[in-house]
JSON list of C-alpha atoms in Angstrom, two decimals:
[
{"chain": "A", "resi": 1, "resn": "UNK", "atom": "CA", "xyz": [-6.41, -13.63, -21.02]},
{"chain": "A", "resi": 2, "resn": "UNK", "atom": "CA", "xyz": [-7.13, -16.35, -18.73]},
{"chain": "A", "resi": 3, "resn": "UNK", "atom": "CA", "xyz": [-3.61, -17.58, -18.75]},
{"chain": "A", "resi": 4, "resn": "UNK", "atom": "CA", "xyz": [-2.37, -14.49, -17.74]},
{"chain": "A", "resi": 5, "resn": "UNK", "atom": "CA", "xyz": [-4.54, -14.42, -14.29]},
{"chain": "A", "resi": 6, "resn": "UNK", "atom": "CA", "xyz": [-3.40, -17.74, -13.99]},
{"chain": "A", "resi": 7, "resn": "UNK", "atom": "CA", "xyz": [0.07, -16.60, -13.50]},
{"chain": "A", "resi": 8, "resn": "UNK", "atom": "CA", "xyz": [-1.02, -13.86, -11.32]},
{"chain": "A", "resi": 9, "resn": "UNK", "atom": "CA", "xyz": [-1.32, -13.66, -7.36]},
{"chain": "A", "resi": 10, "resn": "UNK", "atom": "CA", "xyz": [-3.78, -11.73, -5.42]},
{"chain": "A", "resi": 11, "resn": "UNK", "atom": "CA", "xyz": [-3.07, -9.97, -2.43]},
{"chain": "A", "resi": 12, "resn": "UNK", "atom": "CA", "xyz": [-6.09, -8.45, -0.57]},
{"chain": "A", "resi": 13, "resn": "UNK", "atom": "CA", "xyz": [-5.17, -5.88, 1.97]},
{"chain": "A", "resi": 14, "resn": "UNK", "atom": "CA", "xyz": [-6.50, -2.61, 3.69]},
{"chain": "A", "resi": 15, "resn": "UNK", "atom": "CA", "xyz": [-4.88, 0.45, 5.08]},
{"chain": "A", "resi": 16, "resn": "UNK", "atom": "CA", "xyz": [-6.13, 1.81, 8.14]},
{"chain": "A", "resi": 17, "resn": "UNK", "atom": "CA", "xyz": [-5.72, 5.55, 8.88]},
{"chain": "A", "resi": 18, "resn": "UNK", "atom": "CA", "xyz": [-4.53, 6.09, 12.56]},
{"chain": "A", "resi": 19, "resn": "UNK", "atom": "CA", "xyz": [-6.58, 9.46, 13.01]},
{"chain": "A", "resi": 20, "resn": "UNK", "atom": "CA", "xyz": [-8.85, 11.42, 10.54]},
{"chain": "A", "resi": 21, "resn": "UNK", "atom": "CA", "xyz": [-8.95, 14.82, 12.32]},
{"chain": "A", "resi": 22, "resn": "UNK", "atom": "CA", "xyz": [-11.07, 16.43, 9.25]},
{"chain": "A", "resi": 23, "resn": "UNK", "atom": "CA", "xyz": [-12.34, 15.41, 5.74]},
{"chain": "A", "resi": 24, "resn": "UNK", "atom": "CA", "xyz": [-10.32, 13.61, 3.55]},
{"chain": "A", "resi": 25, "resn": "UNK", "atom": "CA", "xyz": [-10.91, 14.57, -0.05]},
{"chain": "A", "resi": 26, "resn": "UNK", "atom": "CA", "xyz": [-9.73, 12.96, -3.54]},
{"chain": "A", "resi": 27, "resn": "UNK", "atom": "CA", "xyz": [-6.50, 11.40, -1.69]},
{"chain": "A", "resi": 28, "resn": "UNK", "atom": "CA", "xyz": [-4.66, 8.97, -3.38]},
{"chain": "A", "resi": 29, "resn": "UNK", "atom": "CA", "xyz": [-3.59, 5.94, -2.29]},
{"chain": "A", "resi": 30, "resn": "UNK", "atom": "CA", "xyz": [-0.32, 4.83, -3.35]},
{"chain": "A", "resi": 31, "resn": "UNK", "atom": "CA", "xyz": [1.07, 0.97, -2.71]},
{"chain": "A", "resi": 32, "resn": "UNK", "atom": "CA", "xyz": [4.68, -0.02, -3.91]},
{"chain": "A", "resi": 33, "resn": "UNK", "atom": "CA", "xyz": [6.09, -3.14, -3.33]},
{"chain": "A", "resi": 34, "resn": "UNK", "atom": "CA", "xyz": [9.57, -3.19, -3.11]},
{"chain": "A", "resi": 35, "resn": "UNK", "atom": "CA", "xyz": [12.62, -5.28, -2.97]},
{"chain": "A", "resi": 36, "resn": "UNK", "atom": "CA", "xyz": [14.56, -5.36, 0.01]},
{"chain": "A", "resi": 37, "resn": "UNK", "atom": "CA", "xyz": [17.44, -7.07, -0.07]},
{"chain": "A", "resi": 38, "resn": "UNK", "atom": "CA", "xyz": [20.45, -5.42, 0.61]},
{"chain": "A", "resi": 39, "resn": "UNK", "atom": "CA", "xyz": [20.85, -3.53, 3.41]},
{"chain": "A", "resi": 40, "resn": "UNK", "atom": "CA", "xyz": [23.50, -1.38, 1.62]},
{"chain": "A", "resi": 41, "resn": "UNK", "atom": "CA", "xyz": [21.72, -0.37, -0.84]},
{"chain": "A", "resi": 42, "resn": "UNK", "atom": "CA", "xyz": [17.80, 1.53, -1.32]},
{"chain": "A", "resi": 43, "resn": "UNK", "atom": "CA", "xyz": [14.63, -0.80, -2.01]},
{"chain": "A", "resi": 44, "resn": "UNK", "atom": "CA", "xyz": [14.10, -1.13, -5.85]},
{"chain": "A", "resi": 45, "resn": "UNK", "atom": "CA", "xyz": [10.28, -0.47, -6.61]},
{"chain": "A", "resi": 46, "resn": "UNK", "atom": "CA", "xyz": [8.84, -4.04, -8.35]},
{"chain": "A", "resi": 47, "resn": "UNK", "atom": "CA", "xyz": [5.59, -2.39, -8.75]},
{"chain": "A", "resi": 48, "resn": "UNK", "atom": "CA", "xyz": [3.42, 0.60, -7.74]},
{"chain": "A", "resi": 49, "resn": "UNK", "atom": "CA", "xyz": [-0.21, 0.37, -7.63]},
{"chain": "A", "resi": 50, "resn": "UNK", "atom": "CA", "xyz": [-2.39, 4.07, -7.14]},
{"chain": "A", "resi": 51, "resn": "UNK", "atom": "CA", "xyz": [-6.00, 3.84, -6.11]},
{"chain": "A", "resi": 52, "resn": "UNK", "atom": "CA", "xyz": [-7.31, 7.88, -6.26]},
{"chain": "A", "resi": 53, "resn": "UNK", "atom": "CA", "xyz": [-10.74, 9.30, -5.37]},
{"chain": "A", "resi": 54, "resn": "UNK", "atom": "CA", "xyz": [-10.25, 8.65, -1.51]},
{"chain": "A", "resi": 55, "resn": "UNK", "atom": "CA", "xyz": [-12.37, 10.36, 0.59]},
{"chain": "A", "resi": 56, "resn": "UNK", "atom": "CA", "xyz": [-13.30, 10.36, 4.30]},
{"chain": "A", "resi": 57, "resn": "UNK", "atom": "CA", "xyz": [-15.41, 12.35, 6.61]},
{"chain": "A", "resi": 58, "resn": "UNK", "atom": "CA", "xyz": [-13.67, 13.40, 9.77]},
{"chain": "A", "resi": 59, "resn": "UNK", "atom": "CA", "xyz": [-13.25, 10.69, 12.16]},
{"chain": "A", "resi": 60, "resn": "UNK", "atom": "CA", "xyz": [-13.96, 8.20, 9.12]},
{"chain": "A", "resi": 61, "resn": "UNK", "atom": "CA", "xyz": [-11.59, 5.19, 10.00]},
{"chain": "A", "resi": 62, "resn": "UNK", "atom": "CA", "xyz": [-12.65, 2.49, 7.97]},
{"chain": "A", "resi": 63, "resn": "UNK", "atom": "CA", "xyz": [-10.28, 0.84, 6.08]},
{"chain": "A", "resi": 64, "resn": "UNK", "atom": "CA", "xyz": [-9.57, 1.56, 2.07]},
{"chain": "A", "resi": 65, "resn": "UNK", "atom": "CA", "xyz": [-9.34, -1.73, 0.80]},
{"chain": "A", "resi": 66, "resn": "UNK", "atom": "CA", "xyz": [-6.93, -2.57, -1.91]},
{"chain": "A", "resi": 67, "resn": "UNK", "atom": "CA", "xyz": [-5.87, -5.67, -4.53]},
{"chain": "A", "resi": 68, "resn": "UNK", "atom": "CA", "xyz": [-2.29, -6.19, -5.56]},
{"chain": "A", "resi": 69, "resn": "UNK", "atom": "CA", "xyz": [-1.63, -8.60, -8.83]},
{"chain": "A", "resi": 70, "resn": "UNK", "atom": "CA", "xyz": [1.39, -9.72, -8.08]},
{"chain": "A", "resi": 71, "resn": "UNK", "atom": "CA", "xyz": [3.50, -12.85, -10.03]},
{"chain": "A", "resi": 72, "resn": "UNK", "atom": "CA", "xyz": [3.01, -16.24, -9.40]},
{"chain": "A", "resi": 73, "resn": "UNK", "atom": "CA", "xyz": [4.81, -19.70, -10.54]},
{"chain": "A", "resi": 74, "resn": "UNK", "atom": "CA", "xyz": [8.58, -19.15, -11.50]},
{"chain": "A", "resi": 75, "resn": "UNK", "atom": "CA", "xyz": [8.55, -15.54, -10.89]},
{"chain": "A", "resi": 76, "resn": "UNK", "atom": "CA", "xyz": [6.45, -15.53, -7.76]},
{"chain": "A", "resi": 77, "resn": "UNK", "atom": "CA", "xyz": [6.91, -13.28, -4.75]},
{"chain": "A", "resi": 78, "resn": "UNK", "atom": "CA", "xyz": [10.10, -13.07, -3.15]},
{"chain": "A", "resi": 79, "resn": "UNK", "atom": "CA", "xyz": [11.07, -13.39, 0.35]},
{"chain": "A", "resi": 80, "resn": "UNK", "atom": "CA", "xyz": [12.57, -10.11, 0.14]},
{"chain": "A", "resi": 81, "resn": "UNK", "atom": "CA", "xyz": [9.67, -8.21, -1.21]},
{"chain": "A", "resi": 82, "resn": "UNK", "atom": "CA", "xyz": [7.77, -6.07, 0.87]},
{"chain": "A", "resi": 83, "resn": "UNK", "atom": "CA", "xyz": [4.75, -3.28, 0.78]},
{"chain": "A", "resi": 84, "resn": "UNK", "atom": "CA", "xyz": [4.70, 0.40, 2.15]},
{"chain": "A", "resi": 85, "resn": "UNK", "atom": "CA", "xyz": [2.22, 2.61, 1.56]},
{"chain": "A", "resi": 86, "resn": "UNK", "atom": "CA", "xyz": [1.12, 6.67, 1.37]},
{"chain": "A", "resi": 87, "resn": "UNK", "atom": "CA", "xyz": [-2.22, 8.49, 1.44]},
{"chain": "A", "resi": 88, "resn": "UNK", "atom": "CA", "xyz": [-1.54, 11.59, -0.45]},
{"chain": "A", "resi": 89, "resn": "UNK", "atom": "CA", "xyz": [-4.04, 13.98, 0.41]},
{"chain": "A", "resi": 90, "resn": "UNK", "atom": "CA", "xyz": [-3.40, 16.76, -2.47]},
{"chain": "A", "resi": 91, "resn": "UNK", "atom": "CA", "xyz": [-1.80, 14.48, -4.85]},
{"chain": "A", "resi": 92, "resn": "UNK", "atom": "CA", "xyz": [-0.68, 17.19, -6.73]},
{"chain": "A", "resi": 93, "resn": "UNK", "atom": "CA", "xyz": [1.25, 18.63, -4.22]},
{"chain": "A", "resi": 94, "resn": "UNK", "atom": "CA", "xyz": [2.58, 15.48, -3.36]},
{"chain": "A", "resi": 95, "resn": "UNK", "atom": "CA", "xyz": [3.62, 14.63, 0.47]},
{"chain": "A", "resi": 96, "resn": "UNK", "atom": "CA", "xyz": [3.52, 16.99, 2.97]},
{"chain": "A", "resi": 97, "resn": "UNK", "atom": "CA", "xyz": [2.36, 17.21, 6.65]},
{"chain": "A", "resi": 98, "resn": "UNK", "atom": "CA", "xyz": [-1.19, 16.08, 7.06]},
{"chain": "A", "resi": 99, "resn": "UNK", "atom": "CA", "xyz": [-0.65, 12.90, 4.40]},
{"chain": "A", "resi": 100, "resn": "UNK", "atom": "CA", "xyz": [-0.40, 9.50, 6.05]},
{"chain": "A", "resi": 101, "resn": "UNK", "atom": "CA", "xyz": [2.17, 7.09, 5.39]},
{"chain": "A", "resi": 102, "resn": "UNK", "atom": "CA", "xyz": [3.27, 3.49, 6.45]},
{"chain": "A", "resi": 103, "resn": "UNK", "atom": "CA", "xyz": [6.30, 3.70, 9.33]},
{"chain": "A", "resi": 104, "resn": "UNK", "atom": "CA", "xyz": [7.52, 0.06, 8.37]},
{"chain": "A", "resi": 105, "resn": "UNK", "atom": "CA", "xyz": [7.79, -2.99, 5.55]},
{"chain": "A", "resi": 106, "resn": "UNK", "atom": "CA", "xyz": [5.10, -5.10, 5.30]},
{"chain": "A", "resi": 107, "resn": "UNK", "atom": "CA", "xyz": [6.57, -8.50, 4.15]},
{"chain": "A", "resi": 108, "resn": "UNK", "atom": "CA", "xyz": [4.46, -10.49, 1.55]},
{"chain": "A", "resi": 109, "resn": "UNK", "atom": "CA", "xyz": [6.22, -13.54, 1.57]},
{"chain": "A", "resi": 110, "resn": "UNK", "atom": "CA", "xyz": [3.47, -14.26, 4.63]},
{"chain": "A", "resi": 111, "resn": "UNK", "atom": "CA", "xyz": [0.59, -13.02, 3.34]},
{"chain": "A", "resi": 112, "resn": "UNK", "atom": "CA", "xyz": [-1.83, -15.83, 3.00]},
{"chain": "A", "resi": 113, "resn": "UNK", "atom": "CA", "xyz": [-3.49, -16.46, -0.42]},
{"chain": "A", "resi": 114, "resn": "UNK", "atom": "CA", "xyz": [-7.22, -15.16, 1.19]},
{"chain": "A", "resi": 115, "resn": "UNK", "atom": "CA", "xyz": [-6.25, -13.69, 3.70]},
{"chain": "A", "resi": 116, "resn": "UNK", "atom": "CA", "xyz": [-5.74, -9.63, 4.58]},
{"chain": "A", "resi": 117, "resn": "UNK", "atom": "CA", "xyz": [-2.49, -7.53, 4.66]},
{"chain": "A", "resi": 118, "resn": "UNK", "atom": "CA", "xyz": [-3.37, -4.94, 7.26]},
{"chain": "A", "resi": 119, "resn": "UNK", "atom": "CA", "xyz": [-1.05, -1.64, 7.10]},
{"chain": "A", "resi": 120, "resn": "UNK", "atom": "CA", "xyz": [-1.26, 1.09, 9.38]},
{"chain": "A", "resi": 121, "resn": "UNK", "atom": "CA", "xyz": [-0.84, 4.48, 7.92]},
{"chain": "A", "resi": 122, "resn": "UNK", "atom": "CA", "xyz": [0.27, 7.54, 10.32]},
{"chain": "A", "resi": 123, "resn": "UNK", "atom": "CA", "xyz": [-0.47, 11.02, 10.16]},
{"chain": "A", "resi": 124, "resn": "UNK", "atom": "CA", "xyz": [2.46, 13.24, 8.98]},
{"chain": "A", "resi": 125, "resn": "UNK", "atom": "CA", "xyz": [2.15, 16.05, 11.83]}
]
Protein backbone atom coordinates (compact mmCIF):
# COMPACT_ATOMS: atom_id res chain seq x y z
CA UNK A 1 0.00 0.00 0.00
CA UNK A 2 2.69 2.33 0.74
CA UNK A 3 4.30 1.85 -2.59
CA UNK A 4 1.40 2.74 -4.28
CA UNK A 5 1.18 6.43 -2.58
CA UNK A 6 4.61 6.55 -3.37
CA UNK A 7 3.89 6.61 -6.97
CA UNK A 8 1.10 8.95 -6.48
CA UNK A 9 0.97 12.91 -6.69
CA UNK A 10 -1.18 15.17 -4.73
CA UNK A 11 -2.77 18.07 -6.00
CA UNK A 12 -4.57 20.31 -3.43
CA UNK A 13 -6.95 22.74 -4.94
CA UNK A 14 -10.31 24.65 -4.22
CA UNK A 15 -13.12 25.87 -6.33
CA UNK A 16 -14.53 29.08 -5.63
CA UNK A 17 -18.18 29.81 -6.56
CA UNK A 18 -18.49 33.31 -8.25
CA UNK A 19 -22.06 34.06 -6.67
CA UNK A 20 -24.32 31.91 -4.35
CA UNK A 21 -27.66 33.74 -4.86
CA UNK A 22 -29.58 30.98 -2.58
CA UNK A 23 -28.81 27.64 -0.78
CA UNK A 24 -26.84 25.20 -2.30
CA UNK A 25 -27.96 21.71 -1.38
CA UNK A 26 -26.32 18.07 -1.93
CA UNK A 27 -24.36 19.49 -5.16
CA UNK A 28 -21.78 17.56 -6.49
CA UNK A 29 -18.63 18.47 -7.33
CA UNK A 30 -17.19 16.99 -10.29
CA UNK A 31 -13.17 17.40 -11.31
CA UNK A 32 -11.81 15.75 -14.60
CA UNK A 33 -8.55 16.11 -15.70
CA UNK A 34 -8.10 15.89 -19.15
CA UNK A 35 -5.68 15.63 -21.94
CA UNK A 36 -5.30 18.34 -24.20
CA UNK A 37 -3.28 17.88 -26.84
CA UNK A 38 -4.56 18.19 -30.08
CA UNK A 39 -6.32 20.94 -31.04
CA UNK A 40 -8.20 18.86 -33.67
CA UNK A 41 -9.48 16.66 -31.73
CA UNK A 42 -11.81 16.70 -28.03
CA UNK A 43 -9.88 16.38 -24.56
CA UNK A 44 -9.70 12.63 -23.51
CA UNK A 45 -10.81 12.37 -19.74
CA UNK A 46 -7.47 10.78 -17.69
CA UNK A 47 -9.49 10.81 -14.63
CA UNK A 48 -12.68 12.12 -12.96
CA UNK A 49 -12.85 12.68 -9.37
CA UNK A 50 -16.76 13.48 -7.71
CA UNK A 51 -16.91 14.95 -4.24
CA UNK A 52 -21.07 15.02 -3.40
CA UNK A 53 -22.85 16.34 -0.29
CA UNK A 54 -22.04 20.11 -1.18
CA UNK A 55 -23.92 22.47 0.46
CA UNK A 56 -23.93 26.27 0.92
CA UNK A 57 -26.09 28.85 2.49
CA UNK A 58 -26.85 31.78 0.26
CA UNK A 59 -24.05 34.07 -0.13
CA UNK A 60 -21.73 31.11 1.22
CA UNK A 61 -18.46 31.65 -0.87
CA UNK A 62 -15.95 29.73 0.74
CA UNK A 63 -14.09 27.54 -1.18
CA UNK A 64 -14.83 23.49 -1.47
CA UNK A 65 -11.57 22.16 -1.16
CA UNK A 66 -10.54 19.15 -3.10
CA UNK A 67 -7.41 16.38 -3.48
CA UNK A 68 -6.52 14.91 -6.82
CA UNK A 69 -4.14 11.55 -6.79
CA UNK A 70 -2.66 11.91 -9.73
CA UNK A 71 0.63 9.67 -11.21
CA UNK A 72 3.96 10.31 -10.42
CA UNK A 73 7.57 8.92 -11.66
CA UNK A 74 7.42 7.50 -15.32
CA UNK A 75 3.85 8.16 -15.77
CA UNK A 76 3.68 11.52 -14.09
CA UNK A 77 1.59 14.48 -15.17
CA UNK A 78 1.77 15.67 -18.54
CA UNK A 79 2.29 19.02 -19.89
CA UNK A 80 -0.80 18.66 -21.71
CA UNK A 81 -3.05 17.71 -18.91
CA UNK A 82 -5.33 20.03 -17.53
CA UNK A 83 -8.45 20.36 -14.88
CA UNK A 84 -12.08 21.77 -15.42
CA UNK A 85 -14.56 21.52 -13.15
CA UNK A 86 -18.72 21.51 -12.51
CA UNK A 87 -20.91 22.03 -9.44
CA UNK A 88 -23.96 20.11 -10.23
CA UNK A 89 -26.59 21.30 -8.14
CA UNK A 90 -29.35 18.40 -8.74
CA UNK A 91 -26.97 15.80 -9.76
CA UNK A 92 -29.59 13.83 -10.95
CA UNK A 93 -30.73 16.10 -13.32
CA UNK A 94 -27.44 16.74 -14.38
CA UNK A 95 -26.37 20.40 -15.77
CA UNK A 96 -28.66 22.92 -16.26
CA UNK A 97 -28.91 26.73 -15.59
CA UNK A 98 -28.18 27.57 -12.01
CA UNK A 99 -25.03 24.82 -11.86
CA UNK A 100 -21.58 26.38 -11.91
CA UNK A 101 -18.92 25.37 -14.09
CA UNK A 102 -15.19 26.25 -14.89
CA UNK A 103 -14.99 28.73 -18.25
CA UNK A 104 -11.26 27.58 -18.92
CA UNK A 105 -8.27 24.71 -18.49
CA UNK A 106 -6.48 24.77 -15.57
CA UNK A 107 -2.97 23.41 -16.48
CA UNK A 108 -1.30 21.07 -13.85
CA UNK A 109 1.93 20.83 -15.24
CA UNK A 110 2.42 24.20 -12.83
CA UNK A 111 0.82 23.30 -9.97
CA UNK A 112 3.34 23.23 -7.22
CA UNK A 113 3.69 20.04 -5.09
CA UNK A 114 2.02 22.12 -1.75
CA UNK A 115 0.73 24.51 -3.19
CA UNK A 116 -3.22 25.36 -4.27
CA UNK A 117 -4.94 25.06 -7.73
CA UNK A 118 -7.54 27.78 -7.47
CA UNK A 119 -10.57 27.37 -10.12
CA UNK A 120 -13.24 29.69 -10.51
CA UNK A 121 -16.59 28.23 -11.13
CA UNK A 122 -19.45 30.51 -12.87
CA UNK A 123 -23.00 30.49 -12.52
CA UNK A 124 -24.90 28.98 -15.52
CA UNK A 125 -27.65 31.88 -15.88
Amino acid sequence: MADARARLRTIRGEAVLDCVPGPIRDATLVLRVEECSRADAAAAVVLEHRISGIARAAADRNPIRFALALPAGEHAVSAEWSVRAQLICNPLQGLARGDYVSTRRYPLAGARVGGLLRIELERLQ
